[in-house]
PDB file of C-alpha atoms in Angstrom:
ATOM      1  CA  UNK A 215     -71.076 -57.380 166.355  1.00 59.00           C
ATOM      2  CA  UNK A 216     -69.646 -53.883 165.017  1.00 79.00           C
ATOM      3  CA  UNK A 217     -66.020 -53.343 163.998  1.00 78.00           C
ATOM      4  CA  UNK A 218     -65.703 -50.723 167.017  1.00 83.00           C
ATOM      5  CA  UNK A 219     -67.280 -52.918 169.609  1.00 86.00           C
ATOM      6  CA  UNK A 220     -64.865 -56.077 168.416  1.00 88.00           C
ATOM      7  CA  UNK A 221     -61.852 -53.734 168.425  1.00 88.00           C
ATOM      8  CA  UNK A 222     -62.962 -52.523 171.967  1.00 90.00           C
ATOM      9  CA  UNK A 223     -63.286 -56.259 173.134  1.00 92.00           C
ATOM     10  CA  UNK A 224     -59.991 -57.321 171.740  1.00 91.00           C
ATOM     11  CA  UNK A 225     -58.251 -54.179 173.357  1.00 93.00           C
ATOM     12  CA  UNK A 226     -59.605 -55.242 176.858  1.00 94.00           C
ATOM     13  CA  UNK A 227     -58.584 -58.780 176.244  1.00 94.00           C
ATOM     14  CA  UNK A 228     -55.050 -57.948 175.049  1.00 94.00           C
ATOM     15  CA  UNK A 229     -54.507 -55.367 177.717  1.00 94.00           C
ATOM     16  CA  UNK A 230     -55.680 -57.549 180.444  1.00 95.00           C
ATOM     17  CA  UNK A 231     -53.481 -60.233 179.225  1.00 95.00           C
ATOM     18  CA  UNK A 232     -50.568 -57.906 178.875  1.00 95.00           C
ATOM     19  CA  UNK A 233     -50.867 -56.793 182.450  1.00 95.00           C
ATOM     20  CA  UNK A 234     -51.162 -60.507 183.940  1.00 95.00           C
ATOM     21  CA  UNK A 235     -47.998 -61.389 181.976  1.00 94.00           C
ATOM     22  CA  UNK A 236     -45.933 -58.238 183.329  1.00 94.00           C
ATOM     23  CA  UNK A 237     -47.303 -59.387 186.938  1.00 93.00           C
ATOM     24  CA  UNK A 238     -45.571 -62.751 186.781  1.00 93.00           C
ATOM     25  CA  UNK A 239     -42.116 -61.203 185.944  1.00 89.00           C
ATOM     26  CA  UNK A 240     -41.397 -59.902 189.589  1.00 87.00           C
ATOM     27  CA  UNK A 241     -43.868 -62.605 191.180  1.00 87.00           C
ATOM     28  CA  UNK A 242     -42.510 -64.946 193.961  1.00 85.00           C
ATOM     29  CA  UNK A 243     -43.861 -68.166 193.213  1.00 89.00           C
ATOM     30  CA  UNK A 244     -42.654 -69.498 189.968  1.00 92.00           C
ATOM     31  CA  UNK A 245     -41.856 -73.023 191.671  1.00 91.00           C
ATOM     32  CA  UNK A 246     -42.609 -73.911 195.237  1.00 90.00           C
ATOM     33  CA  UNK A 247     -41.898 -76.669 197.760  1.00 88.00           C
ATOM     34  CA  UNK A 248     -42.432 -77.262 201.466  1.00 82.00           C
ATOM     35  CA  UNK A 249     -41.329 -79.292 204.370  1.00 76.00           C
ATOM     36  CA  UNK A 250     -44.013 -80.600 206.143  1.00 68.00           C
ATOM     37  CA  UNK A 251     -43.568 -81.448 209.939  1.00 58.00           C
ATOM     38  CA  UNK A 252     -46.110 -83.597 212.378  1.00 53.00           C
ATOM     39  CA  UNK A 253     -48.395 -80.470 212.853  1.00 60.00           C
ATOM     40  CA  UNK A 254     -47.338 -77.688 210.805  1.00 63.00           C
ATOM     41  CA  UNK A 255     -45.005 -76.877 207.623  1.00 61.00           C
ATOM     42  CA  UNK A 256     -41.849 -76.388 208.863  1.00 74.00           C
ATOM     43  CA  UNK A 257     -40.476 -74.628 205.858  1.00 81.00           C
ATOM     44  CA  UNK A 258     -41.441 -73.291 202.205  1.00 86.00           C
ATOM     45  CA  UNK A 259     -38.972 -72.875 199.430  1.00 88.00           C
ATOM     46  CA  UNK A 260     -39.781 -70.834 196.522  1.00 87.00           C
ATOM     47  CA  UNK A 261     -38.070 -69.362 193.570  1.00 89.00           C
ATOM     48  CA  UNK A 262     -38.585 -67.041 190.532  1.00 89.00           C
ATOM     49  CA  UNK A 263     -36.242 -65.818 187.733  1.00 90.00           C
ATOM     50  CA  UNK A 264     -34.504 -63.562 189.980  1.00 90.00           C
ATOM     51  CA  UNK A 265     -34.019 -65.272 193.586  1.00 89.00           C
ATOM     52  CA  UNK A 266     -34.502 -68.179 195.536  1.00 89.00           C
ATOM     53  CA  UNK A 267     -35.987 -67.911 198.973  1.00 88.00           C
ATOM     54  CA  UNK A 268     -37.137 -70.046 202.126  1.00 88.00           C
ATOM     55  CA  UNK A 269     -39.603 -69.308 204.587  1.00 85.00           C
ATOM     56  CA  UNK A 270     -39.750 -70.818 208.098  1.00 82.00           C
ATOM     57  CA  UNK A 271     -42.794 -71.652 210.328  1.00 77.00           C
ATOM     58  CA  UNK A 272     -42.633 -68.029 211.980  1.00 78.00           C
ATOM     59  CA  UNK A 273     -42.893 -66.124 208.571  1.00 77.00           C
ATOM     60  CA  UNK A 274     -39.401 -64.921 208.320  1.00 82.00           C
ATOM     61  CA  UNK A 275     -37.972 -65.279 204.654  1.00 83.00           C
ATOM     62  CA  UNK A 276     -34.267 -65.378 203.737  1.00 87.00           C
ATOM     63  CA  UNK A 277     -33.956 -64.894 200.092  1.00 86.00           C
ATOM     64  CA  UNK A 278     -30.709 -65.226 198.027  1.00 86.00           C
ATOM     65  CA  UNK A 279     -30.364 -63.421 194.780  1.00 86.00           C
ATOM     66  CA  UNK A 280     -28.743 -65.309 191.866  1.00 85.00           C
ATOM     67  CA  UNK A 281     -25.102 -64.208 192.074  1.00 80.00           C
ATOM     68  CA  UNK A 282     -24.279 -63.949 188.281  1.00 80.00           C
ATOM     69  CA  UNK A 283     -26.131 -64.091 185.312  1.00 79.00           C
ATOM     70  CA  UNK A 284     -23.584 -65.982 183.140  1.00 80.00           C
ATOM     71  CA  UNK A 285     -23.490 -68.594 186.225  1.00 80.00           C
ATOM     72  CA  UNK A 286     -27.329 -69.095 185.794  1.00 84.00           C
ATOM     73  CA  UNK A 287     -28.959 -72.216 184.376  1.00 86.00           C
ATOM     74  CA  UNK A 288     -29.617 -71.672 180.423  1.00 87.00           C
ATOM     75  CA  UNK A 289     -33.690 -72.043 181.043  1.00 89.00           C
ATOM     76  CA  UNK A 290     -33.579 -69.561 183.545  1.00 91.00           C
ATOM     77  CA  UNK A 291     -31.662 -66.988 181.001  1.00 91.00           C
ATOM     78  CA  UNK A 292     -34.038 -67.935 178.225  1.00 93.00           C
ATOM     79  CA  UNK A 293     -37.204 -67.455 180.137  1.00 93.00           C
ATOM     80  CA  UNK A 294     -35.852 -63.900 181.349  1.00 92.00           C
ATOM     81  CA  UNK A 295     -35.476 -63.066 177.562  1.00 93.00           C
ATOM     82  CA  UNK A 296     -38.809 -64.249 176.621  1.00 95.00           C
ATOM     83  CA  UNK A 297     -40.600 -62.647 179.402  1.00 95.00           C
ATOM     84  CA  UNK A 298     -38.857 -59.020 178.877  1.00 94.00           C
ATOM     85  CA  UNK A 299     -39.622 -59.478 175.367  1.00 95.00           C
ATOM     86  CA  UNK A 300     -43.138 -60.066 176.038  1.00 95.00           C
ATOM     87  CA  UNK A 301     -43.526 -57.306 178.167  1.00 95.00           C
ATOM     88  CA  UNK A 302     -41.907 -54.987 175.449  1.00 95.00           C
ATOM     89  CA  UNK A 303     -43.941 -56.026 172.771  1.00 94.00           C
ATOM     90  CA  UNK A 304     -47.201 -55.808 174.586  1.00 94.00           C
ATOM     91  CA  UNK A 305     -46.272 -52.263 175.601  1.00 95.00           C
ATOM     92  CA  UNK A 306     -45.875 -51.190 171.822  1.00 94.00           C
ATOM     93  CA  UNK A 307     -48.915 -53.266 170.962  1.00 93.00           C
ATOM     94  CA  UNK A 308     -51.067 -51.181 173.212  1.00 93.00           C
ATOM     95  CA  UNK A 309     -49.836 -47.908 171.541  1.00 92.00           C
ATOM     96  CA  UNK A 310     -50.225 -49.115 167.960  1.00 91.00           C
ATOM     97  CA  UNK A 311     -53.646 -50.576 169.141  1.00 91.00           C
ATOM     98  CA  UNK A 312     -54.747 -47.066 170.515  1.00 90.00           C
ATOM     99  CA  UNK A 313     -53.675 -45.220 167.413  1.00 89.00           C
ATOM    100  CA  UNK A 314     -55.337 -47.920 164.789  1.00 86.00           C
ATOM    101  CA  UNK A 315     -58.769 -48.136 166.791  1.00 86.00           C
ATOM    102  CA  UNK A 316     -61.594 -46.912 165.119  1.00 83.00           C
ATOM    103  CA  UNK A 317     -63.000 -45.256 168.215  1.00 82.00           C
ATOM    104  CA  UNK A 318     -59.954 -42.788 168.388  1.00 82.00           C
ATOM    105  CA  UNK A 319     -59.445 -39.487 166.133  1.00 82.00           C
ATOM    106  CA  UNK A 320     -55.908 -40.248 165.265  1.00 79.00           C
ATOM    107  CA  UNK A 321     -54.102 -42.574 162.622  1.00 69.00           C
ATOM    108  CA  UNK A 322     -55.418 -41.292 159.280  1.00 77.00           C
ATOM    109  CA  UNK A 323     -57.717 -43.210 157.011  1.00 81.00           C
ATOM    110  CA  UNK A 324     -59.686 -46.167 157.760  1.00 76.00           C
ATOM    111  CA  UNK A 325     -57.415 -48.326 155.377  1.00 82.00           C
ATOM    112  CA  UNK A 326     -54.391 -46.974 157.369  1.00 84.00           C
ATOM    113  CA  UNK A 327     -55.982 -47.637 160.874  1.00 84.00           C
ATOM    114  CA  UNK A 328     -56.809 -51.175 159.634  1.00 84.00           C
ATOM    115  CA  UNK A 329     -53.230 -51.672 159.012  1.00 87.00           C
ATOM    116  CA  UNK A 330     -52.045 -50.385 162.183  1.00 89.00           C
ATOM    117  CA  UNK A 331     -54.373 -52.478 164.196  1.00 89.00           C
ATOM    118  CA  UNK A 332     -53.296 -55.529 162.536  1.00 90.00           C
ATOM    119  CA  UNK A 333     -49.767 -54.724 163.255  1.00 92.00           C
ATOM    120  CA  UNK A 334     -50.762 -54.488 167.050  1.00 91.00           C
ATOM    121  CA  UNK A 335     -52.417 -57.697 166.979  1.00 92.00           C
ATOM    122  CA  UNK A 336     -49.459 -59.120 165.504  1.00 94.00           C
ATOM    123  CA  UNK A 337     -47.481 -57.772 168.540  1.00 94.00           C
ATOM    124  CA  UNK A 338     -49.821 -59.065 170.840  1.00 95.00           C
ATOM    125  CA  UNK A 339     -49.564 -62.616 169.394  1.00 95.00           C
ATOM    126  CA  UNK A 340     -46.014 -62.444 169.734  1.00 95.00           C
ATOM    127  CA  UNK A 341     -46.290 -61.205 173.316  1.00 95.00           C
ATOM    128  CA  UNK A 342     -48.722 -64.374 173.938  1.00 95.00           C
ATOM    129  CA  UNK A 343     -46.072 -66.669 172.401  1.00 96.00           C
ATOM    130  CA  UNK A 344     -43.325 -65.302 174.152  1.00 95.00           C
ATOM    131  CA  UNK A 345     -44.818 -65.581 177.737  1.00 95.00           C
ATOM    132  CA  UNK A 346     -46.481 -68.975 176.650  1.00 95.00           C
ATOM    133  CA  UNK A 347     -43.103 -70.424 175.758  1.00 95.00           C
ATOM    134  CA  UNK A 348     -41.382 -69.083 178.792  1.00 95.00           C
ATOM    135  CA  UNK A 349     -43.658 -70.348 181.117  1.00 95.00           C
ATOM    136  CA  UNK A 350     -44.044 -73.928 179.298  1.00 95.00           C
ATOM    137  CA  UNK A 351     -40.263 -74.146 179.525  1.00 95.00           C
ATOM    138  CA  UNK A 352     -39.914 -73.113 183.060  1.00 94.00           C
ATOM    139  CA  UNK A 353     -42.772 -75.557 183.803  1.00 94.00           C
ATOM    140  CA  UNK A 354     -41.158 -78.519 181.871  1.00 94.00           C
ATOM    141  CA  UNK A 355     -37.983 -78.022 183.618  1.00 93.00           C
ATOM    142  CA  UNK A 356     -40.009 -78.456 187.224  1.00 92.00           C
ATOM    143  CA  UNK A 357     -41.843 -81.575 185.908  1.00 92.00           C
ATOM    144  CA  UNK A 358     -38.925 -83.182 184.505  1.00 91.00           C
ATOM    145  CA  UNK A 359     -36.818 -82.764 187.791  1.00 88.00           C
ATOM    146  CA  UNK A 360     -40.095 -83.974 189.893  1.00 88.00           C
ATOM    147  CA  UNK A 361     -40.763 -86.875 188.022  1.00 89.00           C
ATOM    148  CA  UNK A 362     -36.993 -87.958 187.486  1.00 86.00           C
ATOM    149  CA  UNK A 363     -36.120 -90.575 190.037  1.00 86.00           C
ATOM    150  CA  UNK A 364     -32.424 -90.130 189.682  1.00 87.00           C
ATOM    151  CA  UNK A 365     -32.828 -86.483 190.931  1.00 83.00           C
ATOM    152  CA  UNK A 366     -31.867 -86.474 194.609  1.00 81.00           C
ATOM    153  CA  UNK A 367     -32.009 -82.500 195.148  1.00 81.00           C
ATOM    154  CA  UNK A 368     -34.862 -80.345 196.314  1.00 82.00           C
ATOM    155  CA  UNK A 369     -37.824 -80.901 194.091  1.00 87.00           C
ATOM    156  CA  UNK A 370     -40.240 -78.037 193.412  1.00 89.00           C
ATOM    157  CA  UNK A 371     -44.060 -77.871 192.038  1.00 90.00           C
ATOM    158  CA  UNK A 372     -45.598 -75.528 189.701  1.00 92.00           C
ATOM    159  CA  UNK A 373     -46.212 -72.090 191.324  1.00 90.00           C
ATOM    160  CA  UNK A 374     -48.965 -69.861 190.807  1.00 91.00           C
ATOM    161  CA  UNK A 375     -46.962 -67.257 188.498  1.00 92.00           C
ATOM    162  CA  UNK A 376     -46.984 -69.956 185.774  1.00 94.00           C
ATOM    163  CA  UNK A 377     -50.497 -70.080 185.741  1.00 95.00           C
ATOM    164  CA  UNK A 378     -51.211 -66.386 185.777  1.00 94.00           C
ATOM    165  CA  UNK A 379     -48.609 -66.407 182.834  1.00 94.00           C
ATOM    166  CA  UNK A 380     -50.483 -68.994 180.873  1.00 95.00           C
ATOM    167  CA  UNK A 381     -53.793 -67.279 181.134  1.00 95.00           C
ATOM    168  CA  UNK A 382     -52.361 -63.946 180.191  1.00 95.00           C
ATOM    169  CA  UNK A 383     -50.748 -65.400 177.089  1.00 95.00           C
ATOM    170  CA  UNK A 384     -54.052 -66.993 176.030  1.00 96.00           C
ATOM    171  CA  UNK A 385     -55.617 -63.591 176.232  1.00 95.00           C
ATOM    172  CA  UNK A 386     -52.901 -61.726 174.192  1.00 95.00           C
ATOM    173  CA  UNK A 387     -53.309 -64.376 171.616  1.00 95.00           C
ATOM    174  CA  UNK A 388     -57.002 -64.343 171.241  1.00 95.00           C
ATOM    175  CA  UNK A 389     -57.056 -60.517 171.181  1.00 93.00           C
ATOM    176  CA  UNK A 390     -54.467 -60.229 168.746  1.00 93.00           C
ATOM    177  CA  UNK A 391     -56.090 -62.391 166.379  1.00 93.00           C
ATOM    178  CA  UNK A 392     -59.457 -60.251 166.650  1.00 91.00           C
ATOM    179  CA  UNK A 393     -57.151 -57.528 165.910  1.00 89.00           C
ATOM    180  CA  UNK A 394     -55.968 -59.030 162.785  1.00 88.00           C
ATOM    181  CA  UNK A 395     -59.500 -59.455 161.341  1.00 83.00           C
ATOM    182  CA  UNK A 396     -59.725 -55.751 161.216  1.00 75.00           C
ATOM    183  CA  UNK A 397     -57.629 -55.611 158.360  1.00 73.00           C
ATOM    184  CA  UNK A 398     -59.669 -57.605 155.962  1.00 68.00           C
ATOM    185  CA  UNK A 399     -62.823 -55.475 157.156  1.00 62.00           C
ATOM    186  CA  UNK A 400     -61.108 -52.302 156.741  1.00 55.00           C
ATOM    187  CA  UNK A 401     -59.760 -53.193 153.282  1.00 56.00           C
ATOM    188  CA  UNK A 402     -63.005 -54.258 151.989  1.00 60.00           C
ATOM    189  CA  UNK A 403     -64.760 -51.212 153.604  1.00 56.00           C
ATOM    190  CA  UNK A 404     -62.374 -48.847 151.687  1.00 50.00           C
ATOM    191  CA  UNK A 405     -62.707 -50.672 148.441  1.00 48.00           C
ATOM    192  CA  UNK A 406     -66.421 -50.761 148.482  1.00 47.00           C
ATOM    193  CA  UNK A 407     -66.932 -47.319 147.622  1.00 46.00           C
ATOM    194  CA  UNK A 408     -64.618 -47.565 144.474  1.00 47.00           C
ATOM    195  CA  UNK A 409     -66.628 -50.574 143.079  1.00 45.00           C
ATOM    196  CA  UNK A 410     -70.007 -48.883 143.527  1.00 46.00           C
ATOM    197  CA  UNK A 411     -68.909 -45.979 141.988  1.00 49.00           C
ATOM    198  CA  UNK A 412     -67.543 -47.734 139.167  1.00 49.00           C
ATOM    199  CA  UNK A 413     -70.585 -50.144 138.960  1.00 52.00           C
ATOM    200  CA  UNK A 414     -72.732 -46.670 138.736  1.00 51.00           C
ATOM    201  CA  UNK A 415     -70.822 -45.465 136.232  1.00 47.00           C
ATOM    202  CA  UNK A 416     -70.882 -48.533 133.966  1.00 50.00           C
ATOM    203  CA  UNK A 417     -74.694 -48.767 134.601  1.00 53.00           C
ATOM    204  CA  UNK A 418     -75.264 -44.972 133.747  1.00 54.00           C
ATOM    205  CA  UNK A 419     -73.217 -45.250 130.546  1.00 50.00           C
ATOM    206  CA  UNK A 420     -74.889 -48.462 129.383  1.00 48.00           C
ATOM    207  CA  UNK A 421     -78.594 -46.780 130.208  1.00 56.00           C
ATOM    208  CA  UNK A 422     -77.396 -43.746 128.132  1.00 53.00           C
ATOM    209  CA  UNK A 423     -76.224 -45.559 125.240  1.00 54.00           C
ATOM    210  CA  UNK A 424     -79.396 -47.722 125.360  1.00 54.00           C
ATOM    211  CA  UNK A 425     -81.623 -44.605 125.613  1.00 56.00           C
ATOM    212  CA  UNK A 426     -79.651 -43.117 122.414  1.00 56.00           C
ATOM    213  CA  UNK A 427     -79.898 -46.272 120.401  1.00 46.00           C
ATOM    214  CA  UNK A 428     -83.722 -46.420 121.116  1.00 48.00           C
ATOM    215  CA  UNK A 429     -84.305 -42.627 120.390  1.00 55.00           C
ATOM    216  CA  UNK A 430     -82.318 -42.947 117.170  1.00 52.00           C
ATOM    217  CA  UNK A 431     -84.313 -45.954 116.096  1.00 52.00           C
ATOM    218  CA  UNK A 432     -87.599 -44.374 116.673  1.00 54.00           C
ATOM    219  CA  UNK A 433     -86.453 -41.137 114.819  1.00 52.00           C
ATOM    220  CA  UNK A 434     -85.517 -43.045 111.686  1.00 50.00           C
ATOM    221  CA  UNK A 435     -88.798 -45.242 111.887  1.00 49.00           C
ATOM    222  CA  UNK A 436     -90.884 -41.967 112.047  1.00 52.00           C
ATOM    223  CA  UNK A 437     -89.079 -40.593 109.123  1.00 51.00           C
ATOM    224  CA  UNK A 438     -90.706 -41.715 105.868  1.00 50.00           C
ATOM    225  CA  UNK A 439     -90.230 -40.404 102.275  1.00 51.00           C
ATOM    226  CA  UNK A 440     -92.939 -37.927 101.287  1.00 51.00           C
ATOM    227  CA  UNK A 441     -93.851 -37.971  97.478  1.00 48.00           C
ATOM    228  CA  UNK A 442     -96.702 -35.376  97.678  1.00 50.00           C
ATOM    229  CA  UNK A 443     -94.545 -32.325  96.481  1.00 52.00           C
ATOM    230  CA  UNK A 444     -92.257 -34.484  94.142  1.00 49.00           C
ATOM    231  CA  UNK A 445     -92.842 -33.307  90.491  1.00 51.00           C
ATOM    232  CA  UNK A 446     -93.832 -36.441  88.367  1.00 51.00           C
ATOM    233  CA  UNK A 447     -92.386 -36.593  84.842  1.00 51.00           C
ATOM    234  CA  UNK A 448     -94.073 -39.513  82.574  1.00 46.00           C
ATOM    235  CA  UNK A 449     -92.425 -40.487  79.360  1.00 50.00           C
ATOM    236  CA  UNK A 450     -94.369 -40.296  76.270  1.00 50.00           C
ATOM    237  CA  UNK A 451     -94.903 -43.945  76.214  1.00 50.00           C
ATOM    238  CA  UNK A 452     -96.418 -43.997  79.207  1.00 44.00           C
ATOM    239  CA  UNK A 453    -100.031 -44.111  77.800  1.00 45.00           C
ATOM    240  CA  UNK A 454     -99.341 -46.506  75.308  1.00 43.00           C
TER     241      UNK A 454
END
């Protein structure tokens, strides 16, 4: 799988996950409960991060917004903050991903684009973690109240929004991890030409030195002393 195909796959995963996470914020059914009659369901209670509602058997819904943010339970305030942070991080992660992907013409050099894509991957990982923490905290509160025998108020079950949020969180984390792998690949590709040029320069220098040494040795070997034109002087005692 090439780097471009892998980045496109990661962008599809992260964008899909971010859309799912964003869709859970206004979704109605974070928690749901129903009162069943002998034949039909007489009333359905459901709630999300912003309001609580009840729907009767005729389909008429009566909703009530939470009156004050300061009067809310702590876990609802924490879930609101985490989900809003998740949506914002995913938005900026999408922008950085478009700038740093290799299939786009903006972003500069490959090494710079790899760093931008890695930063986008970190944003998407934080997006998935924030959404995962918010949905898990809300689900933990529902299950703890449902299985508490001392809790006598209306008991709720897990709504569809929680499962959508978990699915979007997993997609964001997987796509973010794939984006982070582009940093090592981009740095390796950017450094490989320097290493190849350096290796070629060293090999050329070594081969040049070796050829020079060989040619010098051959020249010194072929150059022999010539005594044919050298005048010979003999001493008088040479004939004795």
